[in-house]
mmCIF file of C-alpha atoms in Angstrom:
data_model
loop_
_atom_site.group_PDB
_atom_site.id
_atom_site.type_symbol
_atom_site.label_atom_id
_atom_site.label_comp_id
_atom_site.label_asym_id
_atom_site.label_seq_id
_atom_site.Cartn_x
_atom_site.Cartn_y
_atom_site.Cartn_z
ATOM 1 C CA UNK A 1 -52.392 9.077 -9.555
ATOM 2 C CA UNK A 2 -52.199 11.609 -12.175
ATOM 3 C CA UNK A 3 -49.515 12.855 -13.434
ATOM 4 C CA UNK A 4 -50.513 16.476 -13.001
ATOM 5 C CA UNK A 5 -50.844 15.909 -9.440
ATOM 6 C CA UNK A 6 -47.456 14.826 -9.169
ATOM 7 C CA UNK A 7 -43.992 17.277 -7.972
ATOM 8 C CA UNK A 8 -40.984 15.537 -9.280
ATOM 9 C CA UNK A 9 -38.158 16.038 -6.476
ATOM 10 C CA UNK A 10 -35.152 18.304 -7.048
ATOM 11 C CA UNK A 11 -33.113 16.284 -4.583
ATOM 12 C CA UNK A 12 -32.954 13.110 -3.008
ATOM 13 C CA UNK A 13 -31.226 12.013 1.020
ATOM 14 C CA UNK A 14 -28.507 10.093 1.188
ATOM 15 C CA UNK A 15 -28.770 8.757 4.710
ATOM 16 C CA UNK A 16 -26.375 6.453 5.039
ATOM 17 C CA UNK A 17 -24.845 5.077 8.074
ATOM 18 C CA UNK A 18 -26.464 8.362 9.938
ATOM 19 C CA UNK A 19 -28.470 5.708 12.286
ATOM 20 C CA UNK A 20 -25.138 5.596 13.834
ATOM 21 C CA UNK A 21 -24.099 9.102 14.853
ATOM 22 C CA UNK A 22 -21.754 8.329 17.741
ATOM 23 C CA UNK A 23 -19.656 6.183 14.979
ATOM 24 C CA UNK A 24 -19.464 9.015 11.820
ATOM 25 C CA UNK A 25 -16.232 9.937 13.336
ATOM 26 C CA UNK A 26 -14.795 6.189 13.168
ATOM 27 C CA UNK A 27 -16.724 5.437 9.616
ATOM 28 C CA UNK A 28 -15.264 8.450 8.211
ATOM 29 C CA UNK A 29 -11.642 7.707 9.109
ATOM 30 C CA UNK A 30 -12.322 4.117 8.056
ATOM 31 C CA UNK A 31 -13.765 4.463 4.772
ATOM 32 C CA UNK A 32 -11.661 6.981 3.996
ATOM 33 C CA UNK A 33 -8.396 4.624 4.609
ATOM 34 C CA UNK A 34 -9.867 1.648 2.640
ATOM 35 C CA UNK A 35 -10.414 4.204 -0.266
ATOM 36 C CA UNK A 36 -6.686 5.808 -0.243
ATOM 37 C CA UNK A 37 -5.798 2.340 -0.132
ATOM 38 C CA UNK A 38 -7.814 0.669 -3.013
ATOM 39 C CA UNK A 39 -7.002 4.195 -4.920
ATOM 40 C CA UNK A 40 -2.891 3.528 -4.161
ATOM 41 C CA UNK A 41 -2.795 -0.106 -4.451
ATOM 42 C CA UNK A 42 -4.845 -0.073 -7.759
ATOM 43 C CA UNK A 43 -2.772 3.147 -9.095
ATOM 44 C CA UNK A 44 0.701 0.321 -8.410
ATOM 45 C CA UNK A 45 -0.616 -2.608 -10.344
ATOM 46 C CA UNK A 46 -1.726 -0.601 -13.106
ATOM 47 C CA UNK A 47 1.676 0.781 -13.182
ATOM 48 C CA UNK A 48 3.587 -1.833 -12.334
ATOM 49 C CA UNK A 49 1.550 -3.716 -15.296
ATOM 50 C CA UNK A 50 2.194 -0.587 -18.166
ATOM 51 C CA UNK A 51 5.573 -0.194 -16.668
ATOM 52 C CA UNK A 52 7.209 -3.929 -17.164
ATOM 53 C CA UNK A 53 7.012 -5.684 -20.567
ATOM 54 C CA UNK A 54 7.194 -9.195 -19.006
ATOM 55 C CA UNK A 55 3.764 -8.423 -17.736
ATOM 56 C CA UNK A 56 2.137 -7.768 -20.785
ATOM 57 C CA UNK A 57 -0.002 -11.020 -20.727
ATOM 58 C CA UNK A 58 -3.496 -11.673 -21.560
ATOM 59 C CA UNK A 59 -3.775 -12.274 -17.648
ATOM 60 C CA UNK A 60 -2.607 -9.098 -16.398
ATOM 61 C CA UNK A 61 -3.977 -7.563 -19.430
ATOM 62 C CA UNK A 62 -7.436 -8.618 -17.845
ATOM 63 C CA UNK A 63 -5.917 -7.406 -13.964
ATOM 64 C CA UNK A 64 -4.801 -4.168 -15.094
ATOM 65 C CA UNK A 65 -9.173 -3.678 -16.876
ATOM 66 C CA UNK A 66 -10.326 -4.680 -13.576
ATOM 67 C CA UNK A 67 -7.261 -2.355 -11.105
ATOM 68 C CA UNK A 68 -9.270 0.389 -13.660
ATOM 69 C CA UNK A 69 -12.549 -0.308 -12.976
ATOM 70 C CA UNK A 70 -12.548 -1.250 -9.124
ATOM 71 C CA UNK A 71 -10.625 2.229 -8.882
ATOM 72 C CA UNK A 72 -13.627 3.610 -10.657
ATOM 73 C CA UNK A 73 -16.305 2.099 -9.158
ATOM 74 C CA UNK A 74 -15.371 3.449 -5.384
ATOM 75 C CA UNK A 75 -14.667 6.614 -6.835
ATOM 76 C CA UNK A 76 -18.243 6.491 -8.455
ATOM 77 C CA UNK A 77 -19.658 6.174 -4.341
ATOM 78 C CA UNK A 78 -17.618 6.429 -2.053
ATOM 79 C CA UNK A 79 -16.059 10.620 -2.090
ATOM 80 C CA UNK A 80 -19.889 11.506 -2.079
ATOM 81 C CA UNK A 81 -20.137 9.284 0.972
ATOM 82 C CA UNK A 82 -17.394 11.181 2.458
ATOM 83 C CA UNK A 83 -18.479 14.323 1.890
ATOM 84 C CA UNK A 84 -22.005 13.431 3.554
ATOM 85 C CA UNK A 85 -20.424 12.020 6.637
ATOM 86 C CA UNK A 86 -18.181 14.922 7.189
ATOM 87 C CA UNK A 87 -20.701 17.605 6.210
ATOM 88 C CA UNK A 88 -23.830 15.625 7.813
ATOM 89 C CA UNK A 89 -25.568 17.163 4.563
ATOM 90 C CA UNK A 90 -26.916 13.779 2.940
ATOM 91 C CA UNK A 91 -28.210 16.145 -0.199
ATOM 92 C CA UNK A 92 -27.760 14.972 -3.634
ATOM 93 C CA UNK A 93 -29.603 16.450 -6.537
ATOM 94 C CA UNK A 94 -31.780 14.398 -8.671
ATOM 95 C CA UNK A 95 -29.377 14.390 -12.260
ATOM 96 C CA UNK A 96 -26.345 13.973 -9.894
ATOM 97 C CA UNK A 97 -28.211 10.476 -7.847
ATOM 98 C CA UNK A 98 -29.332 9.133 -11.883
ATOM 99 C CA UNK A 99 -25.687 9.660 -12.721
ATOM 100 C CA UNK A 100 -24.250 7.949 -9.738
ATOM 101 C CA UNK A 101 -26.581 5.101 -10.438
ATOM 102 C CA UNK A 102 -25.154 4.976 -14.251
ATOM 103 C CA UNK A 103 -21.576 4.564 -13.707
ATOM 104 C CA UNK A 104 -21.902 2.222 -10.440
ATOM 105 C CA UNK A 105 -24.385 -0.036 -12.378
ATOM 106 C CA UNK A 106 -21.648 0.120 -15.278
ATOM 107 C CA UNK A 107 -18.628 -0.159 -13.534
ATOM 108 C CA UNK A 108 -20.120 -3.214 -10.937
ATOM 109 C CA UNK A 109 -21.175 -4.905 -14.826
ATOM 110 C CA UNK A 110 -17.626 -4.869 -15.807
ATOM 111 C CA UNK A 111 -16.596 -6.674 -12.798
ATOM 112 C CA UNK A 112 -18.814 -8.969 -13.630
ATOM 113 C CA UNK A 113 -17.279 -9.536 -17.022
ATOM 114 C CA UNK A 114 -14.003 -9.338 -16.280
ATOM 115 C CA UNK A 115 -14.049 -12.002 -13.243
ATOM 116 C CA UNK A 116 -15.905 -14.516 -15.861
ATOM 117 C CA UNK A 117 -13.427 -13.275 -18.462
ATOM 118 C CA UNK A 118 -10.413 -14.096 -16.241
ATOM 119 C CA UNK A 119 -11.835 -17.169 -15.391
ATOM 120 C CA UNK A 120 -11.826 -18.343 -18.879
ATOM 121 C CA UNK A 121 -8.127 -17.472 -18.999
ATOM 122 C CA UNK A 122 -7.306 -19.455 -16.090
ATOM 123 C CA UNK A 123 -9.215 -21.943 -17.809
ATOM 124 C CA UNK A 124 -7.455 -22.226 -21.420
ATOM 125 C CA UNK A 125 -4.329 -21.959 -19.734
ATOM 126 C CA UNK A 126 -4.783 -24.516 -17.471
ATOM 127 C CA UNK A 127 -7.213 -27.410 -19.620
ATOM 128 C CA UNK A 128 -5.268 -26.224 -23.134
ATOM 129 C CA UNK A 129 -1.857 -25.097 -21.963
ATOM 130 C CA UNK A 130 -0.337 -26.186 -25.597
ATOM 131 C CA UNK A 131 -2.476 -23.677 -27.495
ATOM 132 C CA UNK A 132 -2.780 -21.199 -25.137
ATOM 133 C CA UNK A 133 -0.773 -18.455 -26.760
ATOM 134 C CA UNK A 134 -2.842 -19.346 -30.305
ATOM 135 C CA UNK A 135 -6.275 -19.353 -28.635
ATOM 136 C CA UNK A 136 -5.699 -15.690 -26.081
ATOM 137 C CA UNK A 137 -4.348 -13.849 -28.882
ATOM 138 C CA UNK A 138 -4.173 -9.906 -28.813
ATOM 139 C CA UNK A 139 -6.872 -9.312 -31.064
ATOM 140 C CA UNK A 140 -9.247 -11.925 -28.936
ATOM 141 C CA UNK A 141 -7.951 -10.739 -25.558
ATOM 142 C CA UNK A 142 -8.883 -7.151 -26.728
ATOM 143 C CA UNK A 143 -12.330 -8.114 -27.983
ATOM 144 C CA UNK A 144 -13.221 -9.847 -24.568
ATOM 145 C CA UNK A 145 -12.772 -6.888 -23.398
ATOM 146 C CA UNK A 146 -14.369 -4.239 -25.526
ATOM 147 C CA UNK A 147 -17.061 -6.003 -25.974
ATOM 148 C CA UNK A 148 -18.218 -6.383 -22.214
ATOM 149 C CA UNK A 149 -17.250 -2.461 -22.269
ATOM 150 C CA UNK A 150 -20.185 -1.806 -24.939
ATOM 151 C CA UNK A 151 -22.629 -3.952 -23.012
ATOM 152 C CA UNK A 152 -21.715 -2.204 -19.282
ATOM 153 C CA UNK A 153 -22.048 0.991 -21.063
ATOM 154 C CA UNK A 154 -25.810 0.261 -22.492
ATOM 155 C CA UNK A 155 -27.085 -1.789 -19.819
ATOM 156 C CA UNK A 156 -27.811 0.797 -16.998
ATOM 157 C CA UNK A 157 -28.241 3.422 -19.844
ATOM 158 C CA UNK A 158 -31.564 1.175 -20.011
ATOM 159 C CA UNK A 159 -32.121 1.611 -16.378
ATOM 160 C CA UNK A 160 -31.330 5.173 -16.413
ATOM 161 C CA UNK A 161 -33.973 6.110 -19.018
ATOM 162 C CA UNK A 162 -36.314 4.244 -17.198
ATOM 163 C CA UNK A 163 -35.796 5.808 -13.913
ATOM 164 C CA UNK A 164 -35.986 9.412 -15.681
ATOM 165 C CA UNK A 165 -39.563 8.518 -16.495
ATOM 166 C CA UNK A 166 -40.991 7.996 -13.056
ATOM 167 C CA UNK A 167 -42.102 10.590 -11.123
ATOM 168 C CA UNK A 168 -41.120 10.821 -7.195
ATOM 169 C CA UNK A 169 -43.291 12.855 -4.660
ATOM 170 C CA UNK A 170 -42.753 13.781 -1.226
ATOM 171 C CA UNK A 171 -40.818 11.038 0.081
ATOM 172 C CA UNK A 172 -37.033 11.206 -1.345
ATOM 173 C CA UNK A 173 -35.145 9.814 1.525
ATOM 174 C CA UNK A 174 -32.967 6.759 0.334
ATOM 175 C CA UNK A 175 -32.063 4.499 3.189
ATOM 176 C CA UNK A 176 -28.251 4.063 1.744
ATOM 177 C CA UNK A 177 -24.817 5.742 1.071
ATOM 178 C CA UNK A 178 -25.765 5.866 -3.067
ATOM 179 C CA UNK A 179 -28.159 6.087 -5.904
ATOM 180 C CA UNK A 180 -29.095 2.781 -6.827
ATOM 181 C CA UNK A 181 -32.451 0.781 -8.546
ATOM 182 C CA UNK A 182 -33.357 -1.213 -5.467
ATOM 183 C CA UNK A 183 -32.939 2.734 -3.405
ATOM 184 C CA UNK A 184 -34.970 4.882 -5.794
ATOM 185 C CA UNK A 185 -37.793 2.781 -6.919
ATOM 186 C CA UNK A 186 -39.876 2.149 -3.444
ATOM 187 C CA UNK A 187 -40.014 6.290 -3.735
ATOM 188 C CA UNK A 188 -41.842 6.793 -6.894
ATOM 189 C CA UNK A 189 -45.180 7.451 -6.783
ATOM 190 C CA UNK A 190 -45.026 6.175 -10.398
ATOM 191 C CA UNK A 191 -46.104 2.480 -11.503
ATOM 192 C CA UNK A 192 -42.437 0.422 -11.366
ATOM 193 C CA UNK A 193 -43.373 -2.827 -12.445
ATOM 194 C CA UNK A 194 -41.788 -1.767 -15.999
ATOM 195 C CA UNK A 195 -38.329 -1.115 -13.786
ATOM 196 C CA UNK A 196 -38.773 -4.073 -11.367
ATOM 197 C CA UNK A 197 -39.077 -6.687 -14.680
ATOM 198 C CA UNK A 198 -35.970 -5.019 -16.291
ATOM 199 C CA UNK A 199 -33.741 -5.567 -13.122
ATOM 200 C CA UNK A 200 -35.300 -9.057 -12.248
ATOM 201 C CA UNK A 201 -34.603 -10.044 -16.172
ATOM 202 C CA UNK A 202 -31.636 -8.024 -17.261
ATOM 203 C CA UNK A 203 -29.163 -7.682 -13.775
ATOM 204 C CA UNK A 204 -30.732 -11.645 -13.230
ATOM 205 C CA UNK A 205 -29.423 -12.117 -17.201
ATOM 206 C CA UNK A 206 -26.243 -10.279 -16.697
ATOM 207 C CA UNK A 207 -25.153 -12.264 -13.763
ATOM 208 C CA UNK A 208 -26.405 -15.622 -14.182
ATOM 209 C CA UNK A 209 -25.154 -16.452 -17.583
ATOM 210 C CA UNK A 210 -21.451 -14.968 -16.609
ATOM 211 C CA UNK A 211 -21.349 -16.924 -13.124
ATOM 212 C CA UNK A 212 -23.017 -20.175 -14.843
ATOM 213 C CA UNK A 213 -19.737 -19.191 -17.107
ATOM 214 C CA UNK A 214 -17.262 -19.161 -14.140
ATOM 215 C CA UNK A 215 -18.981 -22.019 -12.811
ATOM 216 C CA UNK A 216 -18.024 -23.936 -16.293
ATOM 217 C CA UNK A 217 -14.851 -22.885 -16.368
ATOM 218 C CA UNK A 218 -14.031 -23.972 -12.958
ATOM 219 C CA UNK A 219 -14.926 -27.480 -13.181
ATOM 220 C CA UNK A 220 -12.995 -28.497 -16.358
ATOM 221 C CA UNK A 221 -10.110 -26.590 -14.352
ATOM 222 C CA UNK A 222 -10.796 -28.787 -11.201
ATOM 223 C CA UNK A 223 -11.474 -32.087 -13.344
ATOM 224 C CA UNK A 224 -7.780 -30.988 -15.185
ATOM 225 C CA UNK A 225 -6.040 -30.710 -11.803
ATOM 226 C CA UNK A 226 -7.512 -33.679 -10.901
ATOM 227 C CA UNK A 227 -5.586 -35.943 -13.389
ATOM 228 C CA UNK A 228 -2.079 -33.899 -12.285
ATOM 229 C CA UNK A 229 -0.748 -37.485 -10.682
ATOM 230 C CA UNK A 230 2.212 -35.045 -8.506
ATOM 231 C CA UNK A 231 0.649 -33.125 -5.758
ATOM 232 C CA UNK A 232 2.905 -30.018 -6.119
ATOM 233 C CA UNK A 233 1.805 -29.974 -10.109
ATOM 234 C CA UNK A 234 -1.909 -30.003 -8.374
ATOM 235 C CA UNK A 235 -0.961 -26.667 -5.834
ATOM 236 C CA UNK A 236 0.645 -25.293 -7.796
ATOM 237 C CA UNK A 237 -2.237 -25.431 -10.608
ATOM 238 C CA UNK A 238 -4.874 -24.328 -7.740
ATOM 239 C CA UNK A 239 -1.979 -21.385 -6.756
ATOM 240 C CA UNK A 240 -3.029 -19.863 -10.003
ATOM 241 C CA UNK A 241 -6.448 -19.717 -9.422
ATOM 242 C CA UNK A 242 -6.864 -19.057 -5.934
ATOM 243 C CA UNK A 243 -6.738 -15.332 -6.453
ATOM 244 C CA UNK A 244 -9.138 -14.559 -8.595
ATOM 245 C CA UNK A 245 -11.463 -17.661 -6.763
ATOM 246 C CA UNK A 246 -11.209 -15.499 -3.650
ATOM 247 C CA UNK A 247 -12.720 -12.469 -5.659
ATOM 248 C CA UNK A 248 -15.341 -14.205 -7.296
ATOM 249 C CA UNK A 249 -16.761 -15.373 -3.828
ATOM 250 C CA UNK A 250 -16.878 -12.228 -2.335
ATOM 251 C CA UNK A 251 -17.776 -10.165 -5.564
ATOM 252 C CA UNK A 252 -21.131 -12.514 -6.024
ATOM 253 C CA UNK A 253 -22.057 -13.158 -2.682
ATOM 254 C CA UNK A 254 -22.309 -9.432 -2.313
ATOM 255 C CA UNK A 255 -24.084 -9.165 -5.809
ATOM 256 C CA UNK A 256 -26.678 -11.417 -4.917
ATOM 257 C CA UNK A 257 -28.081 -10.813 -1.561
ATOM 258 C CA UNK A 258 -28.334 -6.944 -3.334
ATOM 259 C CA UNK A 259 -29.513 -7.544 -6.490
ATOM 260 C CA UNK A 260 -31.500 -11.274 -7.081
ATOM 261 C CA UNK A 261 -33.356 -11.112 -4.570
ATOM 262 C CA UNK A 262 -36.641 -9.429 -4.597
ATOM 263 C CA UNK A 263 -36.926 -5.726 -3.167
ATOM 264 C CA UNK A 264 -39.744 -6.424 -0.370
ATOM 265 C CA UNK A 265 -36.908 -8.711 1.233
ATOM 266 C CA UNK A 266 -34.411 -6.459 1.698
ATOM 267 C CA UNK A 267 -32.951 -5.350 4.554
ATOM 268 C CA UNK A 268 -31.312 -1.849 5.082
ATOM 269 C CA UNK A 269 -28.526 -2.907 7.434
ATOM 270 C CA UNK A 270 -27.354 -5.993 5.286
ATOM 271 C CA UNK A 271 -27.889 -3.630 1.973
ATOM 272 C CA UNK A 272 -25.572 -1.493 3.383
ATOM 273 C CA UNK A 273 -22.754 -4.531 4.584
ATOM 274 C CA UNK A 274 -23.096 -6.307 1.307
ATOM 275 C CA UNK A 275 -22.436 -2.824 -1.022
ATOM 276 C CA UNK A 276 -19.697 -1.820 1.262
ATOM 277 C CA UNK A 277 -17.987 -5.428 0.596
ATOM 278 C CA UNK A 278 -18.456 -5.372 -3.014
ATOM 279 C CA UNK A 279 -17.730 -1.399 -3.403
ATOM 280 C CA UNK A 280 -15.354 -0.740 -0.891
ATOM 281 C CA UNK A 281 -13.865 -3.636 0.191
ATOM 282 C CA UNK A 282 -13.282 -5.689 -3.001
ATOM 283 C CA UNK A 283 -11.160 -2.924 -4.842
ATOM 284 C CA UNK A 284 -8.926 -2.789 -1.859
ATOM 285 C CA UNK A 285 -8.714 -6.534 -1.508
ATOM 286 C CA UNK A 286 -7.961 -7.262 -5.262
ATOM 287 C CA UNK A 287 -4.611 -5.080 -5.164
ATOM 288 C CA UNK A 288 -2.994 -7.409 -2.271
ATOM 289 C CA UNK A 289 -4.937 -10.760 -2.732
ATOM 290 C CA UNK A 290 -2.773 -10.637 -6.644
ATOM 291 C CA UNK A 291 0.637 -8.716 -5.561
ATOM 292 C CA UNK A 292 0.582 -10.710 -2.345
ATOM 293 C CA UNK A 293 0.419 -14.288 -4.420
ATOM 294 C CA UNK A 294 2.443 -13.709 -7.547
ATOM 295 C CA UNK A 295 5.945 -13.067 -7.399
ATOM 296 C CA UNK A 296 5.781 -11.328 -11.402
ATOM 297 C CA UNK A 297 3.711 -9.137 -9.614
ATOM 298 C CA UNK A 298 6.025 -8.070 -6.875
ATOM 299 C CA UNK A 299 8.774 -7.783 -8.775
ATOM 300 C CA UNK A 300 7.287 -5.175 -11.002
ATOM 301 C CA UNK A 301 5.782 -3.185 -8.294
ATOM 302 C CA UNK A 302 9.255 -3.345 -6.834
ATOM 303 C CA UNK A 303 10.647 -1.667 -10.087
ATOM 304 C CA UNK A 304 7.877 1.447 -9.373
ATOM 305 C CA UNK A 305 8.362 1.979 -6.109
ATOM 306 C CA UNK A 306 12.212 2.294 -6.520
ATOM 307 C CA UNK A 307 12.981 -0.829 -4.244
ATOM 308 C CA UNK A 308 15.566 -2.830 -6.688
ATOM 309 C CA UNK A 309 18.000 -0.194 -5.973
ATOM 310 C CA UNK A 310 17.638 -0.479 -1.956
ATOM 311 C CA UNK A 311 17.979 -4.143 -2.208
ATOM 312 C CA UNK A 312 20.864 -4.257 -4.115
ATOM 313 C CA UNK A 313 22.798 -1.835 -2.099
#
């Protein structure tokens, strides 16, 4: 098709859940508690973290980076989402759906990095106790993080540019609650296959080397436990890791029925459970699954939330 021929759309449709209009009632009230929630809970552990010195480890340096960006990344979705259920106007115009793609394709890169990052910290401090505090100094801890940063901030720039090229005719309904690759591309009348490579090669690059990277870490941590001859030194070795284990499961098993698998095999209905569990249920999860386990934690959030005083009265 010719170029010429071709009316870029102004707008896209978010549609949503609106296949279910005798539940918009019940999914706005629901996603809007999971949000307050993951909004509060993250808010408290990044507080709770700034507020109390002990905490100011290379581990919760990592927790308080990804309390930040799980805040973010619902924030990046899931308000727009709101506002379509409750004004049943699924509208959004064309710059605003390429910028909600940005930042969600930024923000769910980060989480990416930081799980793998926090996995190598489990692992040093775990496999190489002794020279733990030489190996995660502040200078290292700070560039395993700002160096992820620069990479989530390029990568869907990449994307971005590449969307901005194609041209989109008539059809601009998207079949989800945001702007995403896998959403827009079936809609352009323009040839993909430049876009389908990059996020086959690039999302498959950006996830498979970090998780083959968790997956590493993991089993020197297991083989370590392993050779722990008490079984208390062996819990409490697992105790450590189970958090952030729980989070990597659910962060990648969402990430991968979305993402690596090809777009002719996707399936609305699962599209939508799988983003919902990595963008709205994760960040809520990740406040709890940490405060609920470590007792660090809940000591500092105590201090915030003005509970020392009640308990010692």
């Amino acid at each position: 098709m010719e170029k010429g021929n071709q009316t870029n759309v102004s707008e896209f449709l978010l549609l949503g859940f609106s296949n279910w209009p005798r539940q918009q009632a019940l999914f706005f009230a629901l996603f809007l508690c999971l949000y307050l929630t993951g909004l509060l809970g993250n808010l408290l552990i990044l507080m709770a973290i700034a507020s109390d010195h002990l905490l100011h480890t290379p581990m919760y340096f990592f927790l308080a980076n990804l309390s930040l960006v799980d805040l973010c990344l619902s924030s990046t979705t899931v308000p727009k989402m709101l506002q379509n259920i409750q004004t049943q106007t699924q509208s959004i115009s064309y710059s605003a759906c390429l910028a909600q793609m940005y930042f969600s394709i930024m923000f769910t890169n980060m989480d990416n990095f930081l799980l793998t990052v926090m996995a190598y910290d489990r692992y040093v401090a775990i496999c190489h106790p002794l020279h733990y505090s030489t190996i995660m100094t502040q200078y290292f801890c700070a560039c395993l993080v700002a160096v992820p940063w620069v990479i989530a901030t390029l990568n869907p720039l990449l994307h971005t540019l590449l969307m901005a090229r194609l041209y989109f005719c008539s059809n601009n309904v998207i079949h989800h609650f945001f702007c995403d690759n896998n959403s827009l591309l079936p809609l352009s009348c323009s040839d993909t296959s430049l876009n389908q490579l990059m996020v086959l090669t690039v999302v498959g690059l950006l996830f498979v080397v970090p998780s083959g990277c968790i997956l590493a870490s993991y089993a020197h941590i297991i083989s370590s436990v392993m050779k722990i001859p008490s079984a208390q030194g062996k819990l409490k070795a697992f105790s450590t890791c189970g958090s952030h284990l729980a989070l990597v499961i659910l962060f990648y098993g969402a990430i991968t029925k979305i993402y690596m698998t090809p777009i002719s095999n996707h399936s609305t209905d699962k599209d939508l459970v799988a983003s919902v569990i990595f963008i709205v249920v994760a960040p809520v999860l990740n406040p709890f699954i940490y405060s609920l386990r470590n007792n660090e934690l809940k000591g500092a959030l105590k201090k915030v939330l003005g509970h020392r005083k009640i308990f010692s009265q």
